[in-house]
Amino acid sequence: MIETVALVVAAGRGERLGGDIPKQYRRLAGLPMLFRSLQAFVRHPRISGVRAIIHPDDMALYNEAVAGLELMPVAFGGTTRHESSQKGLESLTSNPPDRVLI
């Protein structure tokens, strides 16, 4: 079977939207937006694993937002989306999957 891992880059600060927390942790119809994104991949039958790439300061927000989902351990992002994607890919080097979705 081909192993496919989904990396969800969610390390941004969401400053353009304003507010006191990054937009990925805001609730939409009762659930954090990040939960909805991750859940879609977790439920997909051809995705073997899902890893979020988050800002290191957001661990508490992340843990609250993803409660109940079976996810791979997080990776911490960088200062740009590109750097965060790179760090996500680097986090897979010890056990590389056949495919990666970002």
PDB file of N, CA and C in Angstrom:
ATOM      1  N   MET A   1       0.834  -1.178   0.000  1.00  0.00           N
ATOM      2  CA  MET A   1       0.000   0.000   0.000  1.00  0.00           C
ATOM      3  C   MET A   1       0.882   1.246   0.000  1.00  0.00           C
ATOM      4  N   ILE A   2       0.485   2.242  -0.759  1.00  0.00           N
ATOM      5  CA  ILE A   2       1.211   3.507  -0.814  1.00  0.00           C
ATOM      6  C   ILE A   2       0.845   4.342   0.401  1.00  0.00           C
ATOM      7  N   GLU A   3       1.868   4.812   1.090  1.00  0.00           N
ATOM      8  CA  GLU A   3       1.638   5.638   2.278  1.00  0.00           C
ATOM      9  C   GLU A   3       1.626   7.111   1.880  1.00  0.00           C
ATOM     10  N   THR A   4       0.587   7.819   2.283  1.00  0.00           N
ATOM     11  CA  THR A   4       0.440   9.240   1.990  1.00  0.00           C
ATOM     12  C   THR A   4       0.225   9.995   3.298  1.00  0.00           C
ATOM     13  N   VAL A   5       1.041  11.022   3.505  1.00  0.00           N
ATOM     14  CA  VAL A   5       0.922  11.871   4.687  1.00  0.00           C
ATOM     15  C   VAL A   5       0.488  13.263   4.238  1.00  0.00           C
ATOM     16  N   ALA A   6      -0.461  13.830   4.955  1.00  0.00           N
ATOM     17  CA  ALA A   6      -0.898  15.208   4.711  1.00  0.00           C
ATOM     18  C   ALA A   6      -0.271  16.121   5.753  1.00  0.00           C
ATOM     19  N   LEU A   7       0.385  17.175   5.274  1.00  0.00           N
ATOM     20  CA  LEU A   7       0.927  18.211   6.149  1.00  0.00           C
ATOM     21  C   LEU A   7       0.022  19.427   6.016  1.00  0.00           C
ATOM     22  N   VAL A   8      -0.490  19.901   7.132  1.00  0.00           N
ATOM     23  CA  VAL A   8      -1.350  21.088   7.134  1.00  0.00           C
ATOM     24  C   VAL A   8      -0.568  22.225   7.788  1.00  0.00           C
ATOM     25  N   VAL A   9      -0.223  23.208   6.973  1.00  0.00           N
ATOM     26  CA  VAL A   9       0.574  24.332   7.450  1.00  0.00           C
ATOM     27  C   VAL A   9      -0.354  25.329   8.133  1.00  0.00           C
ATOM     28  N   ALA A  10      -0.187  25.461   9.446  1.00  0.00           N
ATOM     29  CA  ALA A  10      -1.056  26.316  10.257  1.00  0.00           C
ATOM     30  C   ALA A  10      -0.246  27.108  11.269  1.00  0.00           C
ATOM     31  N   ALA A  11       0.913  27.603  10.831  1.00  0.00           N
ATOM     32  CA  ALA A  11       1.810  28.316  11.746  1.00  0.00           C
ATOM     33  C   ALA A  11       1.642  29.830  11.671  1.00  0.00           C
ATOM     34  N   GLY A  12       0.736  30.287  10.809  1.00  0.00           N
ATOM     35  CA  GLY A  12       0.551  31.726  10.630  1.00  0.00           C
ATOM     36  C   GLY A  12      -0.083  32.389  11.833  1.00  0.00           C
ATOM     37  N   ARG A  13      -0.009  33.685  11.843  1.00  0.00           N
ATOM     38  CA  ARG A  13      -0.545  34.464  12.956  1.00  0.00           C
ATOM     39  C   ARG A  13      -1.930  35.005  12.653  1.00  0.00           C
ATOM     40  N   GLY A  14      -2.358  35.048  11.401  1.00  0.00           N
ATOM     41  CA  GLY A  14      -3.700  35.509  11.058  1.00  0.00           C
ATOM     42  C   GLY A  14      -3.955  36.953  11.431  1.00  0.00           C
ATOM     43  N   GLU A  15      -2.955  37.801  11.333  1.00  0.00           N
ATOM     44  CA  GLU A  15      -3.060  39.181  11.795  1.00  0.00           C
ATOM     45  C   GLU A  15      -4.014  40.026  10.958  1.00  0.00           C
ATOM     46  N   ARG A  16      -4.129  39.766   9.662  1.00  0.00           N
ATOM     47  CA  ARG A  16      -5.019  40.574   8.829  1.00  0.00           C
ATOM     48  C   ARG A  16      -6.474  40.446   9.266  1.00  0.00           C
ATOM     49  N   LEU A  17      -6.835  39.306   9.814  1.00  0.00           N
ATOM     50  CA  LEU A  17      -8.205  39.095  10.277  1.00  0.00           C
ATOM     51  C   LEU A  17      -8.468  39.826  11.589  1.00  0.00           C
ATOM     52  N   GLY A  18      -7.415  40.084  12.335  1.00  0.00           N
ATOM     53  CA  GLY A  18      -7.581  40.739  13.636  1.00  0.00           C
ATOM     54  C   GLY A  18      -8.011  39.730  14.688  1.00  0.00           C
ATOM     55  N   GLY A  19      -8.293  40.216  15.876  1.00  0.00           N
ATOM     56  CA  GLY A  19      -8.723  39.337  16.953  1.00  0.00           C
ATOM     57  C   GLY A  19      -7.585  38.948  17.867  1.00  0.00           C
ATOM     58  N   ASP A  20      -7.932  38.191  18.897  1.00  0.00           N
ATOM     59  CA  ASP A  20      -6.941  37.862  19.921  1.00  0.00           C
ATOM     60  C   ASP A  20      -6.283  36.499  19.739  1.00  0.00           C
ATOM     61  N   ILE A  21      -6.758  35.685  18.787  1.00  0.00           N
ATOM     62  CA  ILE A  21      -6.108  34.404  18.504  1.00  0.00           C
ATOM     63  C   ILE A  21      -5.994  34.232  16.987  1.00  0.00           C
ATOM     64  N   PRO A  22      -5.003  33.452  16.528  1.00  0.00           N
ATOM     65  CA  PRO A  22      -4.871  33.207  15.095  1.00  0.00           C
ATOM     66  C   PRO A  22      -6.141  32.571  14.521  1.00  0.00           C
ATOM     67  N   LYS A  23      -6.430  32.898  13.268  1.00  0.00           N
ATOM     68  CA  LYS A  23      -7.706  32.492  12.674  1.00  0.00           C
ATOM     69  C   LYS A  23      -7.911  30.980  12.628  1.00  0.00           C
ATOM     70  N   GLN A  24      -6.853  30.192  12.535  1.00  0.00           N
ATOM     71  CA  GLN A  24      -7.021  28.740  12.458  1.00  0.00           C
ATOM     72  C   GLN A  24      -7.616  28.145  13.730  1.00  0.00           C
ATOM     73  N   TYR A  25      -7.561  28.891  14.818  1.00  0.00           N
ATOM     74  CA  TYR A  25      -8.110  28.414  16.080  1.00  0.00           C
ATOM     75  C   TYR A  25      -9.494  29.001  16.385  1.00  0.00           C
ATOM     76  N   ARG A  26      -9.956  29.871  15.515  1.00  0.00           N
ATOM     77  CA  ARG A  26     -11.296  30.432  15.704  1.00  0.00           C
ATOM     78  C   ARG A  26     -12.344  29.402  15.326  1.00  0.00           C
ATOM     79  N   ARG A  27     -13.483  29.538  15.949  1.00  0.00           N
ATOM     80  CA  ARG A  27     -14.566  28.575  15.733  1.00  0.00           C
ATOM     81  C   ARG A  27     -15.455  29.002  14.571  1.00  0.00           C
ATOM     82  N   LEU A  28     -15.833  28.013  13.807  1.00  0.00           N
ATOM     83  CA  LEU A  28     -16.767  28.175  12.709  1.00  0.00           C
ATOM     84  C   LEU A  28     -17.844  27.127  12.915  1.00  0.00           C
ATOM     85  N   ALA A  29     -19.063  27.572  13.157  1.00  0.00           N
ATOM     86  CA  ALA A  29     -20.178  26.661  13.451  1.00  0.00           C
ATOM     87  C   ALA A  29     -19.813  25.707  14.590  1.00  0.00           C
ATOM     88  N   GLY A  30     -19.154  26.235  15.621  1.00  0.00           N
ATOM     89  CA  GLY A  30     -18.876  25.472  16.829  1.00  0.00           C
ATOM     90  C   GLY A  30     -17.557  24.725  16.883  1.00  0.00           C
ATOM     91  N   LEU A  31     -16.842  24.613  15.753  1.00  0.00           N
ATOM     92  CA  LEU A  31     -15.574  23.886  15.739  1.00  0.00           C
ATOM     93  C   LEU A  31     -14.447  24.784  15.234  1.00  0.00           C
ATOM     94  N   PRO A  32     -13.241  24.636  15.802  1.00  0.00           N
ATOM     95  CA  PRO A  32     -12.111  25.416  15.300  1.00  0.00           C
ATOM     96  C   PRO A  32     -11.859  25.110  13.817  1.00  0.00           C
ATOM     97  N   MET A  33     -11.504  26.129  13.064  1.00  0.00           N
ATOM     98  CA  MET A  33     -11.262  25.939  11.636  1.00  0.00           C
ATOM     99  C   MET A  33     -10.160  24.906  11.394  1.00  0.00           C
ATOM    100  N   LEU A  34      -9.134  24.892  12.237  1.00  0.00           N
ATOM    101  CA  LEU A  34      -8.057  23.918  12.072  1.00  0.00           C
ATOM    102  C   LEU A  34      -8.581  22.494  12.258  1.00  0.00           C
ATOM    103  N   PHE A  35      -9.462  22.286  13.224  1.00  0.00           N
ATOM    104  CA  PHE A  35     -10.050  20.965  13.439  1.00  0.00           C
ATOM    105  C   PHE A  35     -10.732  20.500  12.160  1.00  0.00           C
ATOM    106  N   ARG A  36     -11.511  21.369  11.532  1.00  0.00           N
ATOM    107  CA  ARG A  36     -12.236  21.002  10.311  1.00  0.00           C
ATOM    108  C   ARG A  36     -11.275  20.598   9.193  1.00  0.00           C
ATOM    109  N   SER A  37     -10.190  21.339   9.038  1.00  0.00           N
ATOM    110  CA  SER A  37      -9.212  21.021   7.990  1.00  0.00           C
ATOM    111  C   SER A  37      -8.530  19.689   8.253  1.00  0.00           C
ATOM    112  N   LEU A  38      -8.083  19.497   9.469  1.00  0.00           N
ATOM    113  CA  LEU A  38      -7.397  18.249   9.814  1.00  0.00           C
ATOM    114  C   LEU A  38      -8.332  17.058   9.739  1.00  0.00           C
ATOM    115  N   GLN A  39      -9.551  17.229  10.205  1.00  0.00           N
ATOM    116  CA  GLN A  39     -10.524  16.135  10.207  1.00  0.00           C
ATOM    117  C   GLN A  39     -10.795  15.623   8.792  1.00  0.00           C
ATOM    118  N   ALA A  40     -10.828  16.513   7.819  1.00  0.00           N
ATOM    119  CA  ALA A  40     -11.070  16.100   6.435  1.00  0.00           C
ATOM    120  C   ALA A  40      -9.998  15.116   5.967  1.00  0.00           C
ATOM    121  N   PHE A  41      -8.754  15.373   6.325  1.00  0.00           N
ATOM    122  CA  PHE A  41      -7.669  14.467   5.942  1.00  0.00           C
ATOM    123  C   PHE A  41      -7.680  13.190   6.774  1.00  0.00           C
ATOM    124  N   VAL A  42      -7.937  13.314   8.068  1.00  0.00           N
ATOM    125  CA  VAL A  42      -7.987  12.140   8.941  1.00  0.00           C
ATOM    126  C   VAL A  42      -9.033  11.143   8.436  1.00  0.00           C
ATOM    127  N   ARG A  43     -10.152  11.643   7.980  1.00  0.00           N
ATOM    128  CA  ARG A  43     -11.242  10.773   7.520  1.00  0.00           C
ATOM    129  C   ARG A  43     -11.023  10.181   6.133  1.00  0.00           C
ATOM    130  N   HIS A  44     -10.084  10.733   5.382  1.00  0.00           N
ATOM    131  CA  HIS A  44      -9.883  10.261   4.006  1.00  0.00           C
ATOM    132  C   HIS A  44      -9.221   8.883   4.011  1.00  0.00           C
ATOM    133  N   PRO A  45      -9.801   7.927   3.314  1.00  0.00           N
ATOM    134  CA  PRO A  45      -9.276   6.552   3.363  1.00  0.00           C
ATOM    135  C   PRO A  45      -7.889   6.370   2.752  1.00  0.00           C
ATOM    136  N   ARG A  46      -7.428   7.297   1.929  1.00  0.00           N
ATOM    137  CA  ARG A  46      -6.121   7.130   1.292  1.00  0.00           C
ATOM    138  C   ARG A  46      -5.020   7.953   1.966  1.00  0.00           C
ATOM    139  N   ILE A  47      -5.347   8.581   3.084  1.00  0.00           N
ATOM    140  CA  ILE A  47      -4.351   9.340   3.851  1.00  0.00           C
ATOM    141  C   ILE A  47      -3.928   8.492   5.042  1.00  0.00           C
ATOM    142  N   SER A  48      -2.633   8.226   5.132  1.00  0.00           N
ATOM    143  CA  SER A  48      -2.097   7.359   6.193  1.00  0.00           C
ATOM    144  C   SER A  48      -1.836   8.102   7.497  1.00  0.00           C
ATOM    145  N   GLY A  49      -1.520   9.383   7.395  1.00  0.00           N
ATOM    146  CA  GLY A  49      -1.212  10.168   8.581  1.00  0.00           C
ATOM    147  C   GLY A  49      -1.363  11.650   8.294  1.00  0.00           C
ATOM    148  N   VAL A  50      -1.622  12.406   9.345  1.00  0.00           N
ATOM    149  CA  VAL A  50      -1.817  13.850   9.219  1.00  0.00           C
ATOM    150  C   VAL A  50      -0.968  14.541  10.277  1.00  0.00           C
ATOM    151  N   ARG A  51      -0.198  15.529   9.838  1.00  0.00           N
ATOM    152  CA  ARG A  51       0.644  16.296  10.758  1.00  0.00           C
ATOM    153  C   ARG A  51       0.367  17.780  10.538  1.00  0.00           C
ATOM    154  N   ALA A  52       0.139  18.493  11.614  1.00  0.00           N
ATOM    155  CA  ALA A  52      -0.014  19.943  11.556  1.00  0.00           C
ATOM    156  C   ALA A  52       1.338  20.599  11.790  1.00  0.00           C
ATOM    157  N   ILE A  53       1.563  21.694  11.084  1.00  0.00           N
ATOM    158  CA  ILE A  53       2.749  22.505  11.269  1.00  0.00           C
ATOM    159  C   ILE A  53       2.250  23.785  11.938  1.00  0.00           C
ATOM    160  N   ILE A  54       2.651  24.002  13.181  1.00  0.00           N
ATOM    161  CA  ILE A  54       2.097  25.121  13.950  1.00  0.00           C
ATOM    162  C   ILE A  54       3.196  26.048  14.461  1.00  0.00           C
ATOM    163  N   HIS A  55       2.767  27.195  14.940  1.00  0.00           N
ATOM    164  CA  HIS A  55       3.673  28.145  15.589  1.00  0.00           C
ATOM    165  C   HIS A  55       3.996  27.596  16.982  1.00  0.00           C
ATOM    166  N   PRO A  56       5.255  27.669  17.411  1.00  0.00           N
ATOM    167  CA  PRO A  56       5.612  27.104  18.718  1.00  0.00           C
ATOM    168  C   PRO A  56       4.853  27.700  19.900  1.00  0.00           C
ATOM    169  N   ASP A  57       4.371  28.923  19.759  1.00  0.00           N
ATOM    170  CA  ASP A  57       3.624  29.563  20.852  1.00  0.00           C
ATOM    171  C   ASP A  57       2.177  29.083  20.953  1.00  0.00           C
ATOM    172  N   ASP A  58       1.727  28.284  19.988  1.00  0.00           N
ATOM    173  CA  ASP A  58       0.313  27.912  19.911  1.00  0.00           C
ATOM    174  C   ASP A  58      -0.009  26.506  20.425  1.00  0.00           C
ATOM    175  N   MET A  59       0.899  25.893  21.134  1.00  0.00           N
ATOM    176  CA  MET A  59       0.690  24.501  21.542  1.00  0.00           C
ATOM    177  C   MET A  59      -0.595  24.320  22.350  1.00  0.00           C
ATOM    178  N   ALA A  60      -0.874  25.198  23.283  1.00  0.00           N
ATOM    179  CA  ALA A  60      -2.093  25.064  24.096  1.00  0.00           C
ATOM    180  C   ALA A  60      -3.341  25.240  23.231  1.00  0.00           C
ATOM    181  N   LEU A  61      -3.331  26.241  22.348  1.00  0.00           N
ATOM    182  CA  LEU A  61      -4.466  26.442  21.434  1.00  0.00           C
ATOM    183  C   LEU A  61      -4.651  25.230  20.534  1.00  0.00           C
ATOM    184  N   TYR A  62      -3.540  24.694  20.033  1.00  0.00           N
ATOM    185  CA  TYR A  62      -3.582  23.520  19.164  1.00  0.00           C
ATOM    186  C   TYR A  62      -4.181  22.324  19.892  1.00  0.00           C
ATOM    187  N   ASN A  63      -3.678  22.035  21.072  1.00  0.00           N
ATOM    188  CA  ASN A  63      -4.178  20.878  21.825  1.00  0.00           C
ATOM    189  C   ASN A  63      -5.677  20.974  22.070  1.00  0.00           C
ATOM    190  N   GLU A  64      -6.147  22.154  22.380  1.00  0.00           N
ATOM    191  CA  GLU A  64      -7.588  22.342  22.596  1.00  0.00           C
ATOM    192  C   GLU A  64      -8.363  22.181  21.289  1.00  0.00           C
ATOM    193  N   ALA A  65      -7.807  22.711  20.204  1.00  0.00           N
ATOM    194  CA  ALA A  65      -8.510  22.702  18.918  1.00  0.00           C
ATOM    195  C   ALA A  65      -8.646  21.315  18.305  1.00  0.00           C
ATOM    196  N   VAL A  66      -7.681  20.437  18.546  1.00  0.00           N
ATOM    197  CA  VAL A  66      -7.672  19.138  17.856  1.00  0.00           C
ATOM    198  C   VAL A  66      -8.091  17.970  18.744  1.00  0.00           C
ATOM    199  N   ALA A  67      -8.615  18.259  19.903  1.00  0.00           N
ATOM    200  CA  ALA A  67      -9.020  17.191  20.823  1.00  0.00           C
ATOM    201  C   ALA A  67      -9.930  16.197  20.108  1.00  0.00           C
ATOM    202  N   GLY A  68      -9.575  14.927  20.239  1.00  0.00           N
ATOM    203  CA  GLY A  68     -10.378  13.870  19.654  1.00  0.00           C
ATOM    204  C   GLY A  68      -9.888  13.376  18.303  1.00  0.00           C
ATOM    205  N   LEU A  69      -8.948  14.058  17.683  1.00  0.00           N
ATOM    206  CA  LEU A  69      -8.416  13.624  16.392  1.00  0.00           C
ATOM    207  C   LEU A  69      -7.139  12.807  16.591  1.00  0.00           C
ATOM    208  N   GLU A  70      -6.984  11.762  15.802  1.00  0.00           N
ATOM    209  CA  GLU A  70      -5.748  10.972  15.839  1.00  0.00           C
ATOM    210  C   GLU A  70      -4.786  11.552  14.817  1.00  0.00           C
ATOM    211  N   LEU A  71      -3.770  12.253  15.323  1.00  0.00           N
ATOM    212  CA  LEU A  71      -2.821  12.960  14.475  1.00  0.00           C
ATOM    213  C   LEU A  71      -1.397  12.558  14.804  1.00  0.00           C
ATOM    214  N   MET A  72      -0.516  12.793  13.844  1.00  0.00           N
ATOM    215  CA  MET A  72       0.911  12.643  14.093  1.00  0.00           C
ATOM    216  C   MET A  72       1.348  13.799  14.992  1.00  0.00           C
ATOM    217  N   PRO A  73       2.460  13.662  15.693  1.00  0.00           N
ATOM    218  CA  PRO A  73       2.949  14.784  16.502  1.00  0.00           C
ATOM    219  C   PRO A  73       3.178  16.016  15.622  1.00  0.00           C
ATOM    220  N   VAL A  74       2.978  17.191  16.196  1.00  0.00           N
ATOM    221  CA  VAL A  74       3.150  18.428  15.433  1.00  0.00           C
ATOM    222  C   VAL A  74       4.600  18.648  15.062  1.00  0.00           C
ATOM    223  N   ALA A  75       4.789  19.518  14.082  1.00  0.00           N
ATOM    224  CA  ALA A  75       6.099  20.084  13.776  1.00  0.00           C
ATOM    225  C   ALA A  75       5.929  21.594  13.906  1.00  0.00           C
ATOM    226  N   PHE A  76       6.996  22.257  14.262  1.00  0.00           N
ATOM    227  CA  PHE A  76       6.925  23.703  14.411  1.00  0.00           C
ATOM    228  C   PHE A  76       7.384  24.379  13.133  1.00  0.00           C
ATOM    229  N   GLY A  77       6.637  25.396  12.745  1.00  0.00           N
ATOM    230  CA  GLY A  77       6.908  26.106  11.507  1.00  0.00           C
ATOM    231  C   GLY A  77       7.966  27.184  11.666  1.00  0.00           C
ATOM    232  N   GLY A  78       8.177  27.884  10.558  1.00  0.00           N
ATOM    233  CA  GLY A  78       9.153  28.965  10.523  1.00  0.00           C
ATOM    234  C   GLY A  78       8.476  30.309  10.360  1.00  0.00           C
ATOM    235  N   THR A  79       9.231  31.258   9.838  1.00  0.00           N
ATOM    236  CA  THR A  79       8.724  32.622   9.719  1.00  0.00           C
ATOM    237  C   THR A  79       7.944  32.858   8.427  1.00  0.00           C
ATOM    238  N   THR A  80       8.033  31.938   7.471  1.00  0.00           N
ATOM    239  CA  THR A  80       7.279  32.048   6.218  1.00  0.00           C
ATOM    240  C   THR A  80       6.579  30.719   5.949  1.00  0.00           C
ATOM    241  N   ARG A  81       5.586  30.752   5.059  1.00  0.00           N
ATOM    242  CA  ARG A  81       4.898  29.513   4.675  1.00  0.00           C
ATOM    243  C   ARG A  81       5.889  28.531   4.051  1.00  0.00           C
ATOM    244  N   HIS A  82       6.790  29.042   3.233  1.00  0.00           N
ATOM    245  CA  HIS A  82       7.797  28.178   2.609  1.00  0.00           C
ATOM    246  C   HIS A  82       8.655  27.482   3.662  1.00  0.00           C
ATOM    247  N   GLU A  83       9.138  28.257   4.631  1.00  0.00           N
ATOM    248  CA  GLU A  83       9.971  27.680   5.685  1.00  0.00           C
ATOM    249  C   GLU A  83       9.182  26.672   6.519  1.00  0.00           C
ATOM    250  N   SER A  84       7.924  26.973   6.788  1.00  0.00           N
ATOM    251  CA  SER A  84       7.092  26.036   7.553  1.00  0.00           C
ATOM    252  C   SER A  84       6.878  24.750   6.776  1.00  0.00           C
ATOM    253  N   SER A  85       6.642  24.854   5.475  1.00  0.00           N
ATOM    254  CA  SER A  85       6.480  23.655   4.637  1.00  0.00           C
ATOM    255  C   SER A  85       7.758  22.830   4.636  1.00  0.00           C
ATOM    256  N   GLN A  86       8.895  23.509   4.525  1.00  0.00           N
ATOM    257  CA  GLN A  86      10.184  22.821   4.550  1.00  0.00           C
ATOM    258  C   GLN A  86      10.394  22.085   5.871  1.00  0.00           C
ATOM    259  N   LYS A  87      10.069  22.747   6.976  1.00  0.00           N
ATOM    260  CA  LYS A  87      10.228  22.103   8.285  1.00  0.00           C
ATOM    261  C   LYS A  87       9.289  20.900   8.414  1.00  0.00           C
ATOM    262  N   GLY A  88       8.103  21.008   7.844  1.00  0.00           N
ATOM    263  CA  GLY A  88       7.188  19.876   7.846  1.00  0.00           C
ATOM    264  C   GLY A  88       7.758  18.696   7.079  1.00  0.00           C
ATOM    265  N   LEU A  89       8.324  18.959   5.912  1.00  0.00           N
ATOM    266  CA  LEU A  89       8.951  17.892   5.124  1.00  0.00           C
ATOM    267  C   LEU A  89      10.135  17.285   5.868  1.00  0.00           C
ATOM    268  N   GLU A  90      10.940  18.124   6.475  1.00  0.00           N
ATOM    269  CA  GLU A  90      12.100  17.639   7.238  1.00  0.00           C
ATOM    270  C   GLU A  90      11.666  16.763   8.411  1.00  0.00           C
ATOM    271  N   SER A  91      10.482  17.021   8.957  1.00  0.00           N
ATOM    272  CA  SER A  91      10.012  16.226  10.096  1.00  0.00           C
ATOM    273  C   SER A  91       9.672  14.796   9.688  1.00  0.00           C
ATOM    274  N   LEU A  92       9.597  14.540   8.398  1.00  0.00           N
ATOM    275  CA  LEU A  92       9.254  13.203   7.904  1.00  0.00           C
ATOM    276  C   LEU A  92      10.469  12.382   7.481  1.00  0.00           C
ATOM    277  N   THR A  93      11.665  12.927   7.597  1.00  0.00           N
ATOM    278  CA  THR A  93      12.845  12.255   7.055  1.00  0.00           C
ATOM    279  C   THR A  93      13.199  10.941   7.763  1.00  0.00           C
ATOM    280  N   SER A  94      12.855  10.794   9.010  1.00  0.00           N
ATOM    281  CA  SER A  94      13.210   9.563   9.722  1.00  0.00           C
ATOM    282  C   SER A  94      12.340   8.372   9.278  1.00  0.00           C
ATOM    283  N   ASN A  95      11.170   8.656   8.757  1.00  0.00           N
ATOM    284  CA  ASN A  95      10.267   7.604   8.270  1.00  0.00           C
ATOM    285  C   ASN A  95       9.474   8.163   7.083  1.00  0.00           C
ATOM    286  N   PRO A  96      10.157   8.342   5.942  1.00  0.00           N
ATOM    287  CA  PRO A  96       9.520   9.029   4.822  1.00  0.00           C
ATOM    288  C   PRO A  96       8.368   8.237   4.199  1.00  0.00           C
ATOM    289  N   PRO A  97       7.245   8.911   3.965  1.00  0.00           N
ATOM    290  CA  PRO A  97       6.131   8.272   3.275  1.00  0.00           C
ATOM    291  C   PRO A  97       6.391   8.256   1.767  1.00  0.00           C
ATOM    292  N   ASP A  98       5.547   7.550   1.027  1.00  0.00           N
ATOM    293  CA  ASP A  98       5.655   7.523  -0.429  1.00  0.00           C
ATOM    294  C   ASP A  98       5.229   8.849  -1.040  1.00  0.00           C
ATOM    295  N   ARG A  99       4.217   9.479  -0.436  1.00  0.00           N
ATOM    296  CA  ARG A  99       3.664  10.737  -0.932  1.00  0.00           C
ATOM    297  C   ARG A  99       3.410  11.691   0.222  1.00  0.00           C
ATOM    298  N   VAL A 100       3.526  12.977  -0.084  1.00  0.00           N
ATOM    299  CA  VAL A 100       3.224  14.017   0.894  1.00  0.00           C
ATOM    300  C   VAL A 100       2.305  15.039   0.227  1.00  0.00           C
ATOM    301  N   LEU A 101       1.232  15.363   0.902  1.00  0.00           N
ATOM    302  CA  LEU A 101       0.354  16.453   0.477  1.00  0.00           C
ATOM    303  C   LEU A 101       0.587  17.628   1.409  1.00  0.00           C
ATOM    304  N   ILE A 102       0.722  18.817   0.841  1.00  0.00           N
ATOM    305  CA  ILE A 102       0.897  20.011   1.674  1.00  0.00           C
ATOM    306  C   ILE A 102      -0.255  20.948   1.381  1.00  0.00           C
TER     307      ILE A 102
END
